[in-house]
Structures are given as structure tokens and as C-alpha cells.
Coordinates of C-alpha atoms in Angstrom, one line a residue:
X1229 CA 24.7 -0.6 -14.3
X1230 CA 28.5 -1.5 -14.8
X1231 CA 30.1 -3.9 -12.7
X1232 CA 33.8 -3.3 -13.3
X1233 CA 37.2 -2.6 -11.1
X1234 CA 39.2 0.6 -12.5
X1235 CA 42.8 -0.2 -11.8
X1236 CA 44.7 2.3 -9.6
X1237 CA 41.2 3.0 -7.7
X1238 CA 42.1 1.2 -4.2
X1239 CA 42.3 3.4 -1.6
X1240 CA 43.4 0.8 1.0
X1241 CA 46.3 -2.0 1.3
X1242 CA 46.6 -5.0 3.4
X1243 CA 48.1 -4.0 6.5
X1244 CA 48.7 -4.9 10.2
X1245 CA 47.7 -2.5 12.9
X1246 CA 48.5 -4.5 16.5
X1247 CA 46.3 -7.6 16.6
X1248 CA 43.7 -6.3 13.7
X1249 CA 44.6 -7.5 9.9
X1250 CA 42.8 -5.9 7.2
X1251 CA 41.9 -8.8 5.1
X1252 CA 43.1 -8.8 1.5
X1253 CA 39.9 -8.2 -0.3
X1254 CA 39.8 -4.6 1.1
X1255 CA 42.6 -3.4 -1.0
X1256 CA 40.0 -3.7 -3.8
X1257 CA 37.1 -1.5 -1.8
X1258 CA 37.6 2.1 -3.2
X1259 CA 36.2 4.4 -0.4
X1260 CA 35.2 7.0 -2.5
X1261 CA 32.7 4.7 -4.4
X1262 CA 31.6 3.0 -1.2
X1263 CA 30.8 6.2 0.5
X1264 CA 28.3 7.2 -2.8
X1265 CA 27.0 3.9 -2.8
X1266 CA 25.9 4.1 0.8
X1267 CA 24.4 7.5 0.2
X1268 CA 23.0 6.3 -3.1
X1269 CA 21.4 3.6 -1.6
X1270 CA 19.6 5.6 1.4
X1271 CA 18.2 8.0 -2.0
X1272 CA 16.9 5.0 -3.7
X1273 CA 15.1 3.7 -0.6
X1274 CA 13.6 6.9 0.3
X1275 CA 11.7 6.6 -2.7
X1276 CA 9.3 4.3 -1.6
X1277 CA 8.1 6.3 1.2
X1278 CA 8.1 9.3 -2.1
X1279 CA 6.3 7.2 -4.2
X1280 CA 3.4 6.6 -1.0
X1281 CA 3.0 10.3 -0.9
X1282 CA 2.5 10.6 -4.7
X1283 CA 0.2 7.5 -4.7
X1284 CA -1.6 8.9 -1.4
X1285 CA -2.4 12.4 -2.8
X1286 CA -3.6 11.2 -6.3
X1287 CA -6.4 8.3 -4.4
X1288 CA -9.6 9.7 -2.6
X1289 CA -9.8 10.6 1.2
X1290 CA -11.3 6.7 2.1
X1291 CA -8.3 4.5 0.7
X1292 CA -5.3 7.1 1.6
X1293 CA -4.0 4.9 4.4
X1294 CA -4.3 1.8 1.8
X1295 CA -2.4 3.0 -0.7
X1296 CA 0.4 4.4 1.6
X1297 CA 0.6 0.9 3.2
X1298 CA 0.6 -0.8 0.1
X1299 CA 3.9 1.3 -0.9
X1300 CA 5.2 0.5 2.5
X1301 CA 4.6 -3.4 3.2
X1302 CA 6.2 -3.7 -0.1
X1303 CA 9.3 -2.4 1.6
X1304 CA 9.4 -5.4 3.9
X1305 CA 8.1 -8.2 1.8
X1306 CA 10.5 -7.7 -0.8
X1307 CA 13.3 -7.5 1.8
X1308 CA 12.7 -10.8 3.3
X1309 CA 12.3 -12.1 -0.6
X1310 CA 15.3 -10.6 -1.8
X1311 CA 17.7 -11.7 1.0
X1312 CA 16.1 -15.0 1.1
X1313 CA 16.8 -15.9 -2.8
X1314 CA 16.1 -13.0 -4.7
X1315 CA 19.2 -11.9 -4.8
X1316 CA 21.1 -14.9 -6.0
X1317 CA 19.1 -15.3 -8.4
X1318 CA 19.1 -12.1 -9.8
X1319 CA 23.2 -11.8 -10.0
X1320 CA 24.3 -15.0 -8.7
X1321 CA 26.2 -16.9 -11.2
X1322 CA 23.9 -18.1 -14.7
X1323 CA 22.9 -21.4 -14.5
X1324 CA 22.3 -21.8 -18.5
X1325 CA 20.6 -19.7 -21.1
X1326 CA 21.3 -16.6 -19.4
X1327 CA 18.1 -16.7 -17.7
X1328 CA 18.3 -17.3 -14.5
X1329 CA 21.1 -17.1 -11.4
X1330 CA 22.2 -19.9 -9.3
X1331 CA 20.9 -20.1 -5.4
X1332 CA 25.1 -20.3 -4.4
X1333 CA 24.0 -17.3 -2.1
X1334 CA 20.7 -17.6 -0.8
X1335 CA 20.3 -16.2 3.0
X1336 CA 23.4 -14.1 1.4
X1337 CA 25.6 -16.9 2.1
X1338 CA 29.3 -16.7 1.1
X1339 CA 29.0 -12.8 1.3
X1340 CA 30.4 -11.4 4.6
X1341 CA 32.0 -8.3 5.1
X1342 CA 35.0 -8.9 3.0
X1343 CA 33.2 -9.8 -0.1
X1344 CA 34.0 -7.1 -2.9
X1345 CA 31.7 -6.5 -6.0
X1346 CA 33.9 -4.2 -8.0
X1347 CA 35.0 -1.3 -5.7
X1348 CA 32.4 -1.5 -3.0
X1349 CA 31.4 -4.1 -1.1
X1350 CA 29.0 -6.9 -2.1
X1351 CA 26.5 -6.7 0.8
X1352 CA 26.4 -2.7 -0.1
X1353 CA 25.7 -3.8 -4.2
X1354 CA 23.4 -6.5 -2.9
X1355 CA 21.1 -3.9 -0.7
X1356 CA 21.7 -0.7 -3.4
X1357 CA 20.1 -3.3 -6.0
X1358 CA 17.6 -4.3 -3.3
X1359 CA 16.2 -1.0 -3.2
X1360 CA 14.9 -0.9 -7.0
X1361 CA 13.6 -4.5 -6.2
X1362 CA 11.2 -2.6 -3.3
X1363 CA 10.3 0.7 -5.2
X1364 CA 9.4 -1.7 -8.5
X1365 CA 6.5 -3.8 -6.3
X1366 CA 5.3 -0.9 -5.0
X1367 CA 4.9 0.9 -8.5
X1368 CA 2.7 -1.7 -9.4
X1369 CA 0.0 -1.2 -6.6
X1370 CA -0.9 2.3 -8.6
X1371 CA -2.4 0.6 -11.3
X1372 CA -5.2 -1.3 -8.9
X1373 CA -5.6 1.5 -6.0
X1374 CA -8.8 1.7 -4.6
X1375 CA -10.2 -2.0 -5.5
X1376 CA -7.4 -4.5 -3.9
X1377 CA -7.8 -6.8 -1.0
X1378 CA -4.6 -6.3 1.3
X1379 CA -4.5 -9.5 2.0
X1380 CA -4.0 -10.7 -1.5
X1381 CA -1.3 -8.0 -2.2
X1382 CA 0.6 -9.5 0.7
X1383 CA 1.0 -12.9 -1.0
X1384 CA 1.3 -11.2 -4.9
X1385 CA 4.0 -9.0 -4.2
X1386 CA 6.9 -11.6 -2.6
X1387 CA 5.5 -14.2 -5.7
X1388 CA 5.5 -11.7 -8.1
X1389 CA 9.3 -10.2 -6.9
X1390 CA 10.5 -14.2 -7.4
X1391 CA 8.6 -15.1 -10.8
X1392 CA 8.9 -11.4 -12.3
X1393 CA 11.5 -8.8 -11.1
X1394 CA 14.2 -11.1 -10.2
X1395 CA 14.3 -12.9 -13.7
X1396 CA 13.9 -10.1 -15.6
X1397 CA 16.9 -8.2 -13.8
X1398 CA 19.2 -11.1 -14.2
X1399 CA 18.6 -10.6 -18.3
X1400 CA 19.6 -7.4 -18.1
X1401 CA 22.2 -7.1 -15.1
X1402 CA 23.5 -10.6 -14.0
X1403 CA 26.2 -12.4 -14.7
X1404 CA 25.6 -13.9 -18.0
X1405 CA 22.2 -12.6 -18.7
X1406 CA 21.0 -13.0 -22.1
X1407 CA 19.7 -8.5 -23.1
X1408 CA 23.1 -7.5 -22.0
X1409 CA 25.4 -10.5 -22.9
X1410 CA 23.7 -12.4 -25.8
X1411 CA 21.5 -9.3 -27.3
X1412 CA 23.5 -6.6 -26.8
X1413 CA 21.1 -4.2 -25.7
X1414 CA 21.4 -1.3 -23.1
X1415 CA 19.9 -0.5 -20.2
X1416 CA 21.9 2.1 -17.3
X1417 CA 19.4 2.0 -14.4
X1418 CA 16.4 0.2 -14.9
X1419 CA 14.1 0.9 -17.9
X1420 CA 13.8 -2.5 -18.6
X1421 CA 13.6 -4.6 -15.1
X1422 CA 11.9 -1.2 -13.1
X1423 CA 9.9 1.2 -16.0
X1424 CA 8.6 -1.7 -18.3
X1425 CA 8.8 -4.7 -16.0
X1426 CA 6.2 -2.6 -13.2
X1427 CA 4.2 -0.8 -16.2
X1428 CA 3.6 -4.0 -18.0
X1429 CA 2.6 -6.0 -15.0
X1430 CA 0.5 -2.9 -14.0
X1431 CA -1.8 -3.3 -17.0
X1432 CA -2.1 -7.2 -16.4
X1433 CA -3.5 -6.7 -12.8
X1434 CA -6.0 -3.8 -13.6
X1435 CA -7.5 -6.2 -16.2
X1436 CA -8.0 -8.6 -13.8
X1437 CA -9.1 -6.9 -11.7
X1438 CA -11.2 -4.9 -13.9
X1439 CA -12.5 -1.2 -13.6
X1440 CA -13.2 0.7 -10.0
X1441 CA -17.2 1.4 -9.2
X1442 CA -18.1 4.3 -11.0
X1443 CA -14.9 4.4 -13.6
X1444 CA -15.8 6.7 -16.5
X1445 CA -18.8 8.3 -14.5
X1446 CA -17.5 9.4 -11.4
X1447 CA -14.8 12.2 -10.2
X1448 CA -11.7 10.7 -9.1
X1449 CA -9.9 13.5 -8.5
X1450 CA -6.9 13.5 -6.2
X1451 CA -7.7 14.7 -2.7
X1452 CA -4.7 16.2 -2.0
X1453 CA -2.6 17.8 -4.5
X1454 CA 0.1 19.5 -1.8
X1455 CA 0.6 15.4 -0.9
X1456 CA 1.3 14.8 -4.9
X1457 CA 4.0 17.4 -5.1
X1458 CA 6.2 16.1 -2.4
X1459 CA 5.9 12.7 -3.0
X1460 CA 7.2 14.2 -6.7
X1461 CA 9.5 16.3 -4.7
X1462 CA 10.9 13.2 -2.8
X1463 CA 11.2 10.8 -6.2
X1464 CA 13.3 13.4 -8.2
X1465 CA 15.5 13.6 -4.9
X1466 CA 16.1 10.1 -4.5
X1467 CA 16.1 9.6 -9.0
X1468 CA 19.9 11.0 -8.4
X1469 CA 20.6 7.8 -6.6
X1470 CA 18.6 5.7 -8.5
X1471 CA 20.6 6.8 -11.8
X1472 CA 23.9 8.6 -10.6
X1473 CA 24.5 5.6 -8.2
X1474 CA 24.1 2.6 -11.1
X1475 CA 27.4 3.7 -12.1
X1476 CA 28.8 1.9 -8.7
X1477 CA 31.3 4.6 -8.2
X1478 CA 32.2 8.2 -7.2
X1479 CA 33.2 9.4 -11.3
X1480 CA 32.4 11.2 -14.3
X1481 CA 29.7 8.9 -15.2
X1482 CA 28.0 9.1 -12.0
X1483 CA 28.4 13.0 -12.5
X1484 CA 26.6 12.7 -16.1
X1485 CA 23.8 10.4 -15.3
X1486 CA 23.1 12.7 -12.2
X1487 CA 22.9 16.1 -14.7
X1488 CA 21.0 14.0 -17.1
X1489 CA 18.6 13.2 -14.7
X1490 CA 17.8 16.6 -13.8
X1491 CA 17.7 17.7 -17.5
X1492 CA 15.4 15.0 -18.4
X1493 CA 12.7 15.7 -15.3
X1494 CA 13.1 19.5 -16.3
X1495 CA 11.8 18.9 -19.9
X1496 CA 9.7 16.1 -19.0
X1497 CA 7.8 18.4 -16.5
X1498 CA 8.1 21.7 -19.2
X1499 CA 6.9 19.1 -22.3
X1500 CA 3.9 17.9 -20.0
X1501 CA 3.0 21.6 -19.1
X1502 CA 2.8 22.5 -22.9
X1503 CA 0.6 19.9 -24.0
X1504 CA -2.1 20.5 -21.3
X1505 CA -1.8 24.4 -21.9
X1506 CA -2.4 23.9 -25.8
X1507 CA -4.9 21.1 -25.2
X1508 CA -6.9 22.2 -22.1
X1509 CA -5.9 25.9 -21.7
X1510 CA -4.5 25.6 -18.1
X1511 CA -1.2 24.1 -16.8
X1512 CA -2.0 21.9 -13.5
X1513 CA 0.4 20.8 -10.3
X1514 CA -1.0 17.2 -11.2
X1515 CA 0.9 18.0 -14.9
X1516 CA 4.2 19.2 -13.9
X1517 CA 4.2 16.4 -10.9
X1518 CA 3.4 13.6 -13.8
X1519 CA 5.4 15.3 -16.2
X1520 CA 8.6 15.3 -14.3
X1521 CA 8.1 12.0 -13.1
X1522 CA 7.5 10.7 -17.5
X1523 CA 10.8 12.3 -17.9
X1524 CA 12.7 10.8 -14.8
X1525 CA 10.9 7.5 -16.1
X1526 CA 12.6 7.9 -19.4
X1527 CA 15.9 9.3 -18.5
X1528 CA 16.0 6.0 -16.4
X1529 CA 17.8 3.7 -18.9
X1530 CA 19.2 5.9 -21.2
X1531 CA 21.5 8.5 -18.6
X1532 CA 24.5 6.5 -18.8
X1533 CA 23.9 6.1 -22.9
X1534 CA 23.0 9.6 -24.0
X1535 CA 24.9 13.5 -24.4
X1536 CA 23.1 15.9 -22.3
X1537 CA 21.0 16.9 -25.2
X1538 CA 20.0 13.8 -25.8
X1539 CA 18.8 13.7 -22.1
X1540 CA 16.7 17.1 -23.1
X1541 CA 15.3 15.8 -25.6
X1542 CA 14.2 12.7 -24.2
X1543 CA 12.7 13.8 -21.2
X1544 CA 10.9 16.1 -23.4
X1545 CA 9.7 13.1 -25.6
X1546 CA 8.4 10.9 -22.5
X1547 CA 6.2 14.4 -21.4
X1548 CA 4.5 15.3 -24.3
X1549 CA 4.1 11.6 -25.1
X1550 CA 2.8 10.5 -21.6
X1551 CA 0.9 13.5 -21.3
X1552 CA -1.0 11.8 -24.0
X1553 CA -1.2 8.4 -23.0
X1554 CA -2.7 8.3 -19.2
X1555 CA -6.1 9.3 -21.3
X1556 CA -6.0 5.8 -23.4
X1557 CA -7.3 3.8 -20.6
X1558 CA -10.5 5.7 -21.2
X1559 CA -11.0 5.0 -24.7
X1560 CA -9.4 1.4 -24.8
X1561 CA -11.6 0.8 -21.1
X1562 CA -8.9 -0.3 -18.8
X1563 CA -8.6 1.1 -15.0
X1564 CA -4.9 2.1 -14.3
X1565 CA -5.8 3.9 -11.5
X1566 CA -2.7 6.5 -11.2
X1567 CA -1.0 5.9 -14.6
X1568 CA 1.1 3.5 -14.3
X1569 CA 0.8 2.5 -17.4
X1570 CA 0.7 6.0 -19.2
X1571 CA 3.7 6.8 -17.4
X1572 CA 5.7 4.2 -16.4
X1573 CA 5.5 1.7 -19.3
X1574 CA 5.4 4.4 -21.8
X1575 CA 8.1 6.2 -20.5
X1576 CA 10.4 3.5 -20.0
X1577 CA 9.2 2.3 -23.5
X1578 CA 10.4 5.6 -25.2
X1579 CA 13.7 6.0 -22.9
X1580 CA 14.6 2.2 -24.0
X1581 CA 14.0 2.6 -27.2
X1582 CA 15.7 6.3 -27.4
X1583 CA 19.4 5.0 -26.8
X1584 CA 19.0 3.1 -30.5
X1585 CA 18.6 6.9 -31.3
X1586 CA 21.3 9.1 -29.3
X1587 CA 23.6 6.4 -27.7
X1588 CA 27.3 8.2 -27.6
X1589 CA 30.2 6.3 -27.8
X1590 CA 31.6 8.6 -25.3
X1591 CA 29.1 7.3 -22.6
X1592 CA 28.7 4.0 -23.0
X1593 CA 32.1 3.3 -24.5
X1594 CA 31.8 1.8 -28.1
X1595 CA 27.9 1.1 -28.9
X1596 CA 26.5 4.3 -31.0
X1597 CA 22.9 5.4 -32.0
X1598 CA 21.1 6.2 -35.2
X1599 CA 22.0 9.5 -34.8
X1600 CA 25.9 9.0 -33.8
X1601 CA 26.5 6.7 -37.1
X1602 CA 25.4 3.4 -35.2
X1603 CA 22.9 2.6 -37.8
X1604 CA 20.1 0.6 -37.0
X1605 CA 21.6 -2.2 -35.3
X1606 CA 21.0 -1.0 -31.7
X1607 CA 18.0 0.1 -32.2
X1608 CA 17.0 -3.2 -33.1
X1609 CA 18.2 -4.6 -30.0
X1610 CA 16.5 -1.8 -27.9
X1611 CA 13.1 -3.0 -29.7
X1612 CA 13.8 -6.9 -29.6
X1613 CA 14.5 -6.4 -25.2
X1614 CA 11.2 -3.8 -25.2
X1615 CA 9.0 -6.5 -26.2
X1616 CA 10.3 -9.2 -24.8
X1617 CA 10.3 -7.9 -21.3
X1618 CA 7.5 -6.4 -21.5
X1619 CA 5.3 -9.6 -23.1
X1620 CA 7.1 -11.7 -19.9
X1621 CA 5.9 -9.3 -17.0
X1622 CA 2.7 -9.0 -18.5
X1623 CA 1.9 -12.8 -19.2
X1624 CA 3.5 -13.9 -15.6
X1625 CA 1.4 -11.2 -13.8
X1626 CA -1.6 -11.9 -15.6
X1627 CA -1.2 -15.6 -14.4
X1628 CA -0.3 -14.4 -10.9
X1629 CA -3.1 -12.5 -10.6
X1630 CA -5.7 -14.3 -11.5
X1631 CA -4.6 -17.5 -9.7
X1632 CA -5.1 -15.2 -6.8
X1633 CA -8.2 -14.0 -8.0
X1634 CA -9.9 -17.4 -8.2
X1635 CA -8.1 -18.9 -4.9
X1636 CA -8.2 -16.2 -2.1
X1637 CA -9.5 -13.5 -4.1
X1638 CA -8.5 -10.0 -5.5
X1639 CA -11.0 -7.7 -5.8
X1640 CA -12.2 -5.8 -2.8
X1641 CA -15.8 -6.2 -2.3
X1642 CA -18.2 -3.4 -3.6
X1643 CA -19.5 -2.8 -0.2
X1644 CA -15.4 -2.2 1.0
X1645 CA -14.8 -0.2 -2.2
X1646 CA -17.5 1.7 -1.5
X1647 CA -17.0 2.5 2.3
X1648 CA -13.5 2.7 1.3
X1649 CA -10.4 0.5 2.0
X1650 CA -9.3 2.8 4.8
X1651 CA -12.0 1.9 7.3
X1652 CA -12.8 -1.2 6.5
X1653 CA -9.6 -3.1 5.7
X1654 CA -7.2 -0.9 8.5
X1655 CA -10.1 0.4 10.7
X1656 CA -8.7 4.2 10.5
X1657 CA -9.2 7.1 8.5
X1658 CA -6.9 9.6 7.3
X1659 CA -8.2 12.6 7.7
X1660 CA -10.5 11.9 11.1
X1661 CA -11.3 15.5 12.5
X1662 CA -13.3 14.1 15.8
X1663 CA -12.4 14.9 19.2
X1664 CA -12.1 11.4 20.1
X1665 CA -11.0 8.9 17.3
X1666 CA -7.5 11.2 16.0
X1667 CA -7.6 9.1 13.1
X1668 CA -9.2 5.7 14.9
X1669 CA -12.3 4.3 15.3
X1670 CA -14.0 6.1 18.3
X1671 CA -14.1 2.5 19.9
X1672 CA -9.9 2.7 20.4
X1673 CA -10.2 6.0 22.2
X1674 CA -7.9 6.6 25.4
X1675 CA -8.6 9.5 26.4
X1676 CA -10.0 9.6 30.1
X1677 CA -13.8 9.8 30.6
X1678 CA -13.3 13.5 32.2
X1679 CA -12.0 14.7 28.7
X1680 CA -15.1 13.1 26.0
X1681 CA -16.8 16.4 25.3
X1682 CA -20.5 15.9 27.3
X1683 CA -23.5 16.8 25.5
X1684 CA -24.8 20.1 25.3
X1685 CA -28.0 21.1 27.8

């Protein structure tokens, strides 16, 4: 994500129209980028909603409604977090050791509507960069689904945005932060604070809160596939504003990360088919849904770095690899429900670590992979960020999670995870086919007394 102001780029001048004066910092607002980022922003957001259909499809029928809320309530909670302080300390100005921002705009203060981050407005930056903030919370609820008290996610998510997401994004993207400034290392869209950062702190919480009833012995297949696909349908849609739109403008770079992103899901969705035709002797809709996801995941940091083959081939990489790694929680006994690790932390691992390999110059103007004649310098840097980030977002949620844990508790109990989180947590069901409830408990029913079906003589 490059925060830069091209020269020639205004579209606007101070001028004087009767009694309205267009103050100075316009002339700096290109309307072109504005207009993208606005659009780009709306893509990124409807992710979440996305990401509730894919998490809903893959749970079974008695904690739908849970997992769809817990993608949702993230939407608000990390709103009020982000506007409150989260966002000046993600990109407000360092305040030593490139670790952390300053509070100089928390409640967004100092930033009104003439405040100019590059060529679009900062309030527009502040809410495009708020989006990924929502979407990466919400990731991590696929790791525990089925097994978490609501209440307890309401409190983790705002802590866990403060002590986890915001630091780790002013490393990579704020002003000053040490992986970008002091390392050197690359990261376009998010690998790092979104793919690692939410995989990593997915594997802490399902080890705290250990495996579902009946993991390893019982089906838990997802209940509705057709749900999966569109919630896949709706992520690749809104991907093109995750990616195209962290270039912050209307340009060729916004036009390459958007075709990466495409190529990259395509061969992350083929490469995922392959494997489980060669290993299982059928290609599934749960495959190419996953697989185009791995190679979205990938693509993530690397499609302002990487040619368009390079983009082909990693996306490929991430879904032959992934394909492979959502079955390690079975042999090394941990319970990411949906893959988030599989997916998400291996994926962002591989499309981290694949810019040491195919960075252009071209692309990210003047740092060069492997295969380019870089050597192994970047690499090196791609590694060094890897772990570090992803050691951070595992130890803090670990902590989080099981101060929660011992204090109000996180775990469900068996008799809720057994009924299932739907009923007993939000009192409805999803899929309630009675005449009277319509997805309620029969108790809430309006309808008139003249329209309850009467028994049979």
C-alpha cells in the first residue's frame, strides 16, 4: 500500500465560486483516485457479509446464525475501535522504534473534510484501511466456530483489534514502521497484518479452546455448499478492492494488482482441483471454493510486487500447498474449524515469502527477487517479517484468549455445543420449517390465534 502524491495528478484548483471557497488542500485530491477508493472501499466491506456466507455454509445447521453474527458484530466492534484509537495508532505518526503510532488523532481528530492523504482524502484512507481491520477479526472466528461463547467474542475482538491488528499494521504500513522502513520488506495489501496476523491468531484460540465434541469422530460436513460458493463468489468480488484499491489510485498499478488477483484465484482454484482429483479421485465445490480463496490469500501481498506470471504461479503454489495443509490439524490434533489456518496462514505465508522469489523491479520500483537478479537479500527480509508477525499475533492472542478463558470464559458449554449455538445462545434457528416459529422460537409467534393450524380430529 503506497502512500505517495504523483505530481500533475490534481484535478481541482483553489477557486471562488460566489460565497463558497474551495479550500487549498483540495487541489491535492485527484478525483479519479477518490472515486476508486470510494468504490474500492464499498468492495472491501462487502467482504464481510462474503466471508459470513462462506463461514455459514461450511458450519452445521445448529450454529449457522452464530457464525454469521460473529462475521457481522465484528463489523461494528471494530468500527467503534478503529475510529476511537485504532486508527491513530495504526498510521498516526511513530512514536519511537517504529512500533507503534501516536493517539494525535483519536476520535479522528484533526481530520475533517479537507484533510488529504496522498490524492484522496484522509477520512476516505482512514475508512478503506478500516475495512481490512473488520474483515481480519472476523477471519479469526473460523478457527473456533461451533464452540465460542458470544459473549466472550464481543470483548476479544475490540481487545484483540487494539493489542494485535493495529500494531502489526503500523509495522508494515505506518508512518515509520519498522518491516517497511527499517527491514525493508514488502507487503502490497495485507499478507502480513490480514493473511498471517488472522491465521496465526487463529491457531492460538483453537488451542485454547481446544477441539469441538466429537472432532476426529464425527461428520462435520458443511450443510450448505450453494451458501459456500457465494460467500466465495462475494470474496473474489470484493479481493479486486482489497488488492487493486491498496494502490490508493485510479493507475496502472491498480490495473495489475486487479489482473493479478484474478490470475492468482484462477490457478489457486485449478491447483486445488488437481490435487484432490489425483489424491481422492473427485474434484469438490468445497475444493474450487477453498482453492480460489488459498490463491486470493496468496496473491494478497505479492500483486503489487510480482509479473503476471509470477501471479500464476503463485496462486497455483498457495492451492496445491493449502490443499495439503487444512488436513494437518488432524494429524498434529488441533481444531481449526474452517481452515483458517490451512488457508489463511499458509497462504499468506507462501505469497509473503514468494515476492523474495518473483519481485520485479517494474512493479515495485527498484527491490528485485531471486529470480529477477535480487539475490537473496529480500528474501531474507520476507522471512525475518514472516516470523516475526506471525510469533507476535500468536503469543498476544494466546494471552488474550486465555485471560478470557479463565475470567468470563470461552468455551461454550457441552450442553450449548451440543444443542447448538443457534438456539441456545440467539434463541432462533436457521432453517425452522414450522408453521409458526419462521425461524423463532414458537413462543415469539404473532400470528393471530385464527391462523395456528388446529389439531386434526
Amino acid at each position: 500500500m503506497r502512500l505517495e502524491t504523483h505530481a500533475g495528478d490534481s484535478l481541482t484548483s483553489p477557486r471562488t465560486d460566489g460565497d463558497t471557497v474551495t479550500p487549498l488542500a483540495a487541489a491535492h485530491v485527484n478525483t479519479g483516485d477518490t472515486a476508486w477508493l470510494l468504490a474500492a472501499t464499498a468492495l472491501v466491506l462487502l467482504m464481510t457479509p462474503g466471508l459470513a456466507l462462506f463461514y455459514g455454509g461450511m458450519v452445521r445447521t445448529k450454529s449457522v446464525l452464530n457464525m454469521l453474527m460473529m462475521s457481522f458484530v465484528s463489523i461494528a466492534l471494530v468500527t467503534v475501535v478503529w475510529l476511537a484509537a485504532g486508527y491513530s495508532l495504526a498510521f498516526g505518526d511513530d512514536i519511537g522504534g517504529g512500533l507503534i503510532g501516536g493517539l494525535e488523532h483519536a476520535g479522528m481528530a484533526g481530520l475533517g473534510p479537507d484533510s488529504v492523504q496522498g490524492t484522496v482524502p484522509t477520512l476516505l484512507f482512514a475508512t478503506f484501511q478500516l475495512t481490512f481491520a473488520i474483515i481480519t477479526a472476523a477471519l479469526v472466528s473460523g478457527a473456533i466456530a461451533d464452540r465460542a461463547k458470544f459473549g466472550a467474542w464481543l470483548v476479544f475482538v475490540p481487545v484483540w483489534a487494539l493489542l494485535v491488528y493495529v500494531p502489526v499494521t503500523h509495522w508494515v504500513w505506518g508512518p515509520g514502521g519498522w518491516i517497511l522502513n527499517g527491514l525493508g520488506a514488502l507487503d502490497f495489501a495485507g499478507g502480513l497484518p490480514v493473511e498471517i496476523t488472522s491465521g496465526a491468531s487463529g491457531l492460538a484460540l483453537c488451542l485454547v479452546l481446544g477441539p469441538r465434541l466429537g472432532f476426529k469422530k464425527d461428520a462435520m460436513r458443511p450443510h450448505n455448499l450453494p451458501m459456500v460458493m457465494l460467500g466465495a463468489g462475494l470474496l473474489w468480488f470484493g479481493w479486486f478492492g482489497f488488492n487493486a484499491g491498496s494502490a490508493l489510485g485510479a493507475n496502472g498499478l491498480a490495473a495489475a494488482a486487479f489482473l493479478n488477483t484474478l490470475a492468482a484465484g484462477c490457478t489457486g482454484l485449478l491447483g486445488w482441483l488437481f490435487v484432490e482429483q489425483k489424491r481422492d479421485g473427485h474434484p469438490t465445490t468445497l475444493g474450487a471454493a477453498s482453492g480460489a480463496v488459498a490463491g486470493l490469500v496468496a496473491i494478497t501481498p505479492s500483486c503489487g510486487s510480482v509479473s503476471l506470471l509470477g501471479a500464476l504461479v503463485v496462486g497455483l503454489a498457495a492451492g496445491v500447498v493449502c490443499s495439503y495443509a487444512v488436513s494437518w490439524k488432524f494429524r498434529l490434533d488441533y481444531d481449526d474449524s474452517l481452515d483458517v489456518v490451512g488457508v489463511h496462514l499458509v497462504g499468506g505465508v507462501i505469497g509473503t515469502l514468494l515476492i523474495g522469489v518473483f519481485a520485479v523491479e517494474s512493479m515495485t520500483g527498484g527491490a528485485e527477487g531471486l529470480l529477477y537478479g535480487g539475490g537473496l537479500a529480500q528474501l531474507g527480509r520476507q522471512l525475518v517479517a514472516v516470523v516475526v508477525v506471525a510469533a507476535y499475533a500468536f503469543g498476544v492472542t494466546y494471552g488474550i484468549g486465555k485471560l478470557l478463558d479463565r475470567t468470563i470464559g470461552f468455551r461454550a458449554d457441552a450442553d450449548q455445543e451440543h444443542t447448538g449455538l443457534d438456539l441456545t445462545v440467539h434463541a432462533e434457528t436457521a432453517y425452522d420449517h414450522g408453521v409458526l416459529g419462521h425461524g423463532a422460537p414458537v413462543a415469539h409467534s404473532v400470528l393471530p390465534s385464527a391462523q395456528k393450524v388446529k389439531p386434526q380430529a
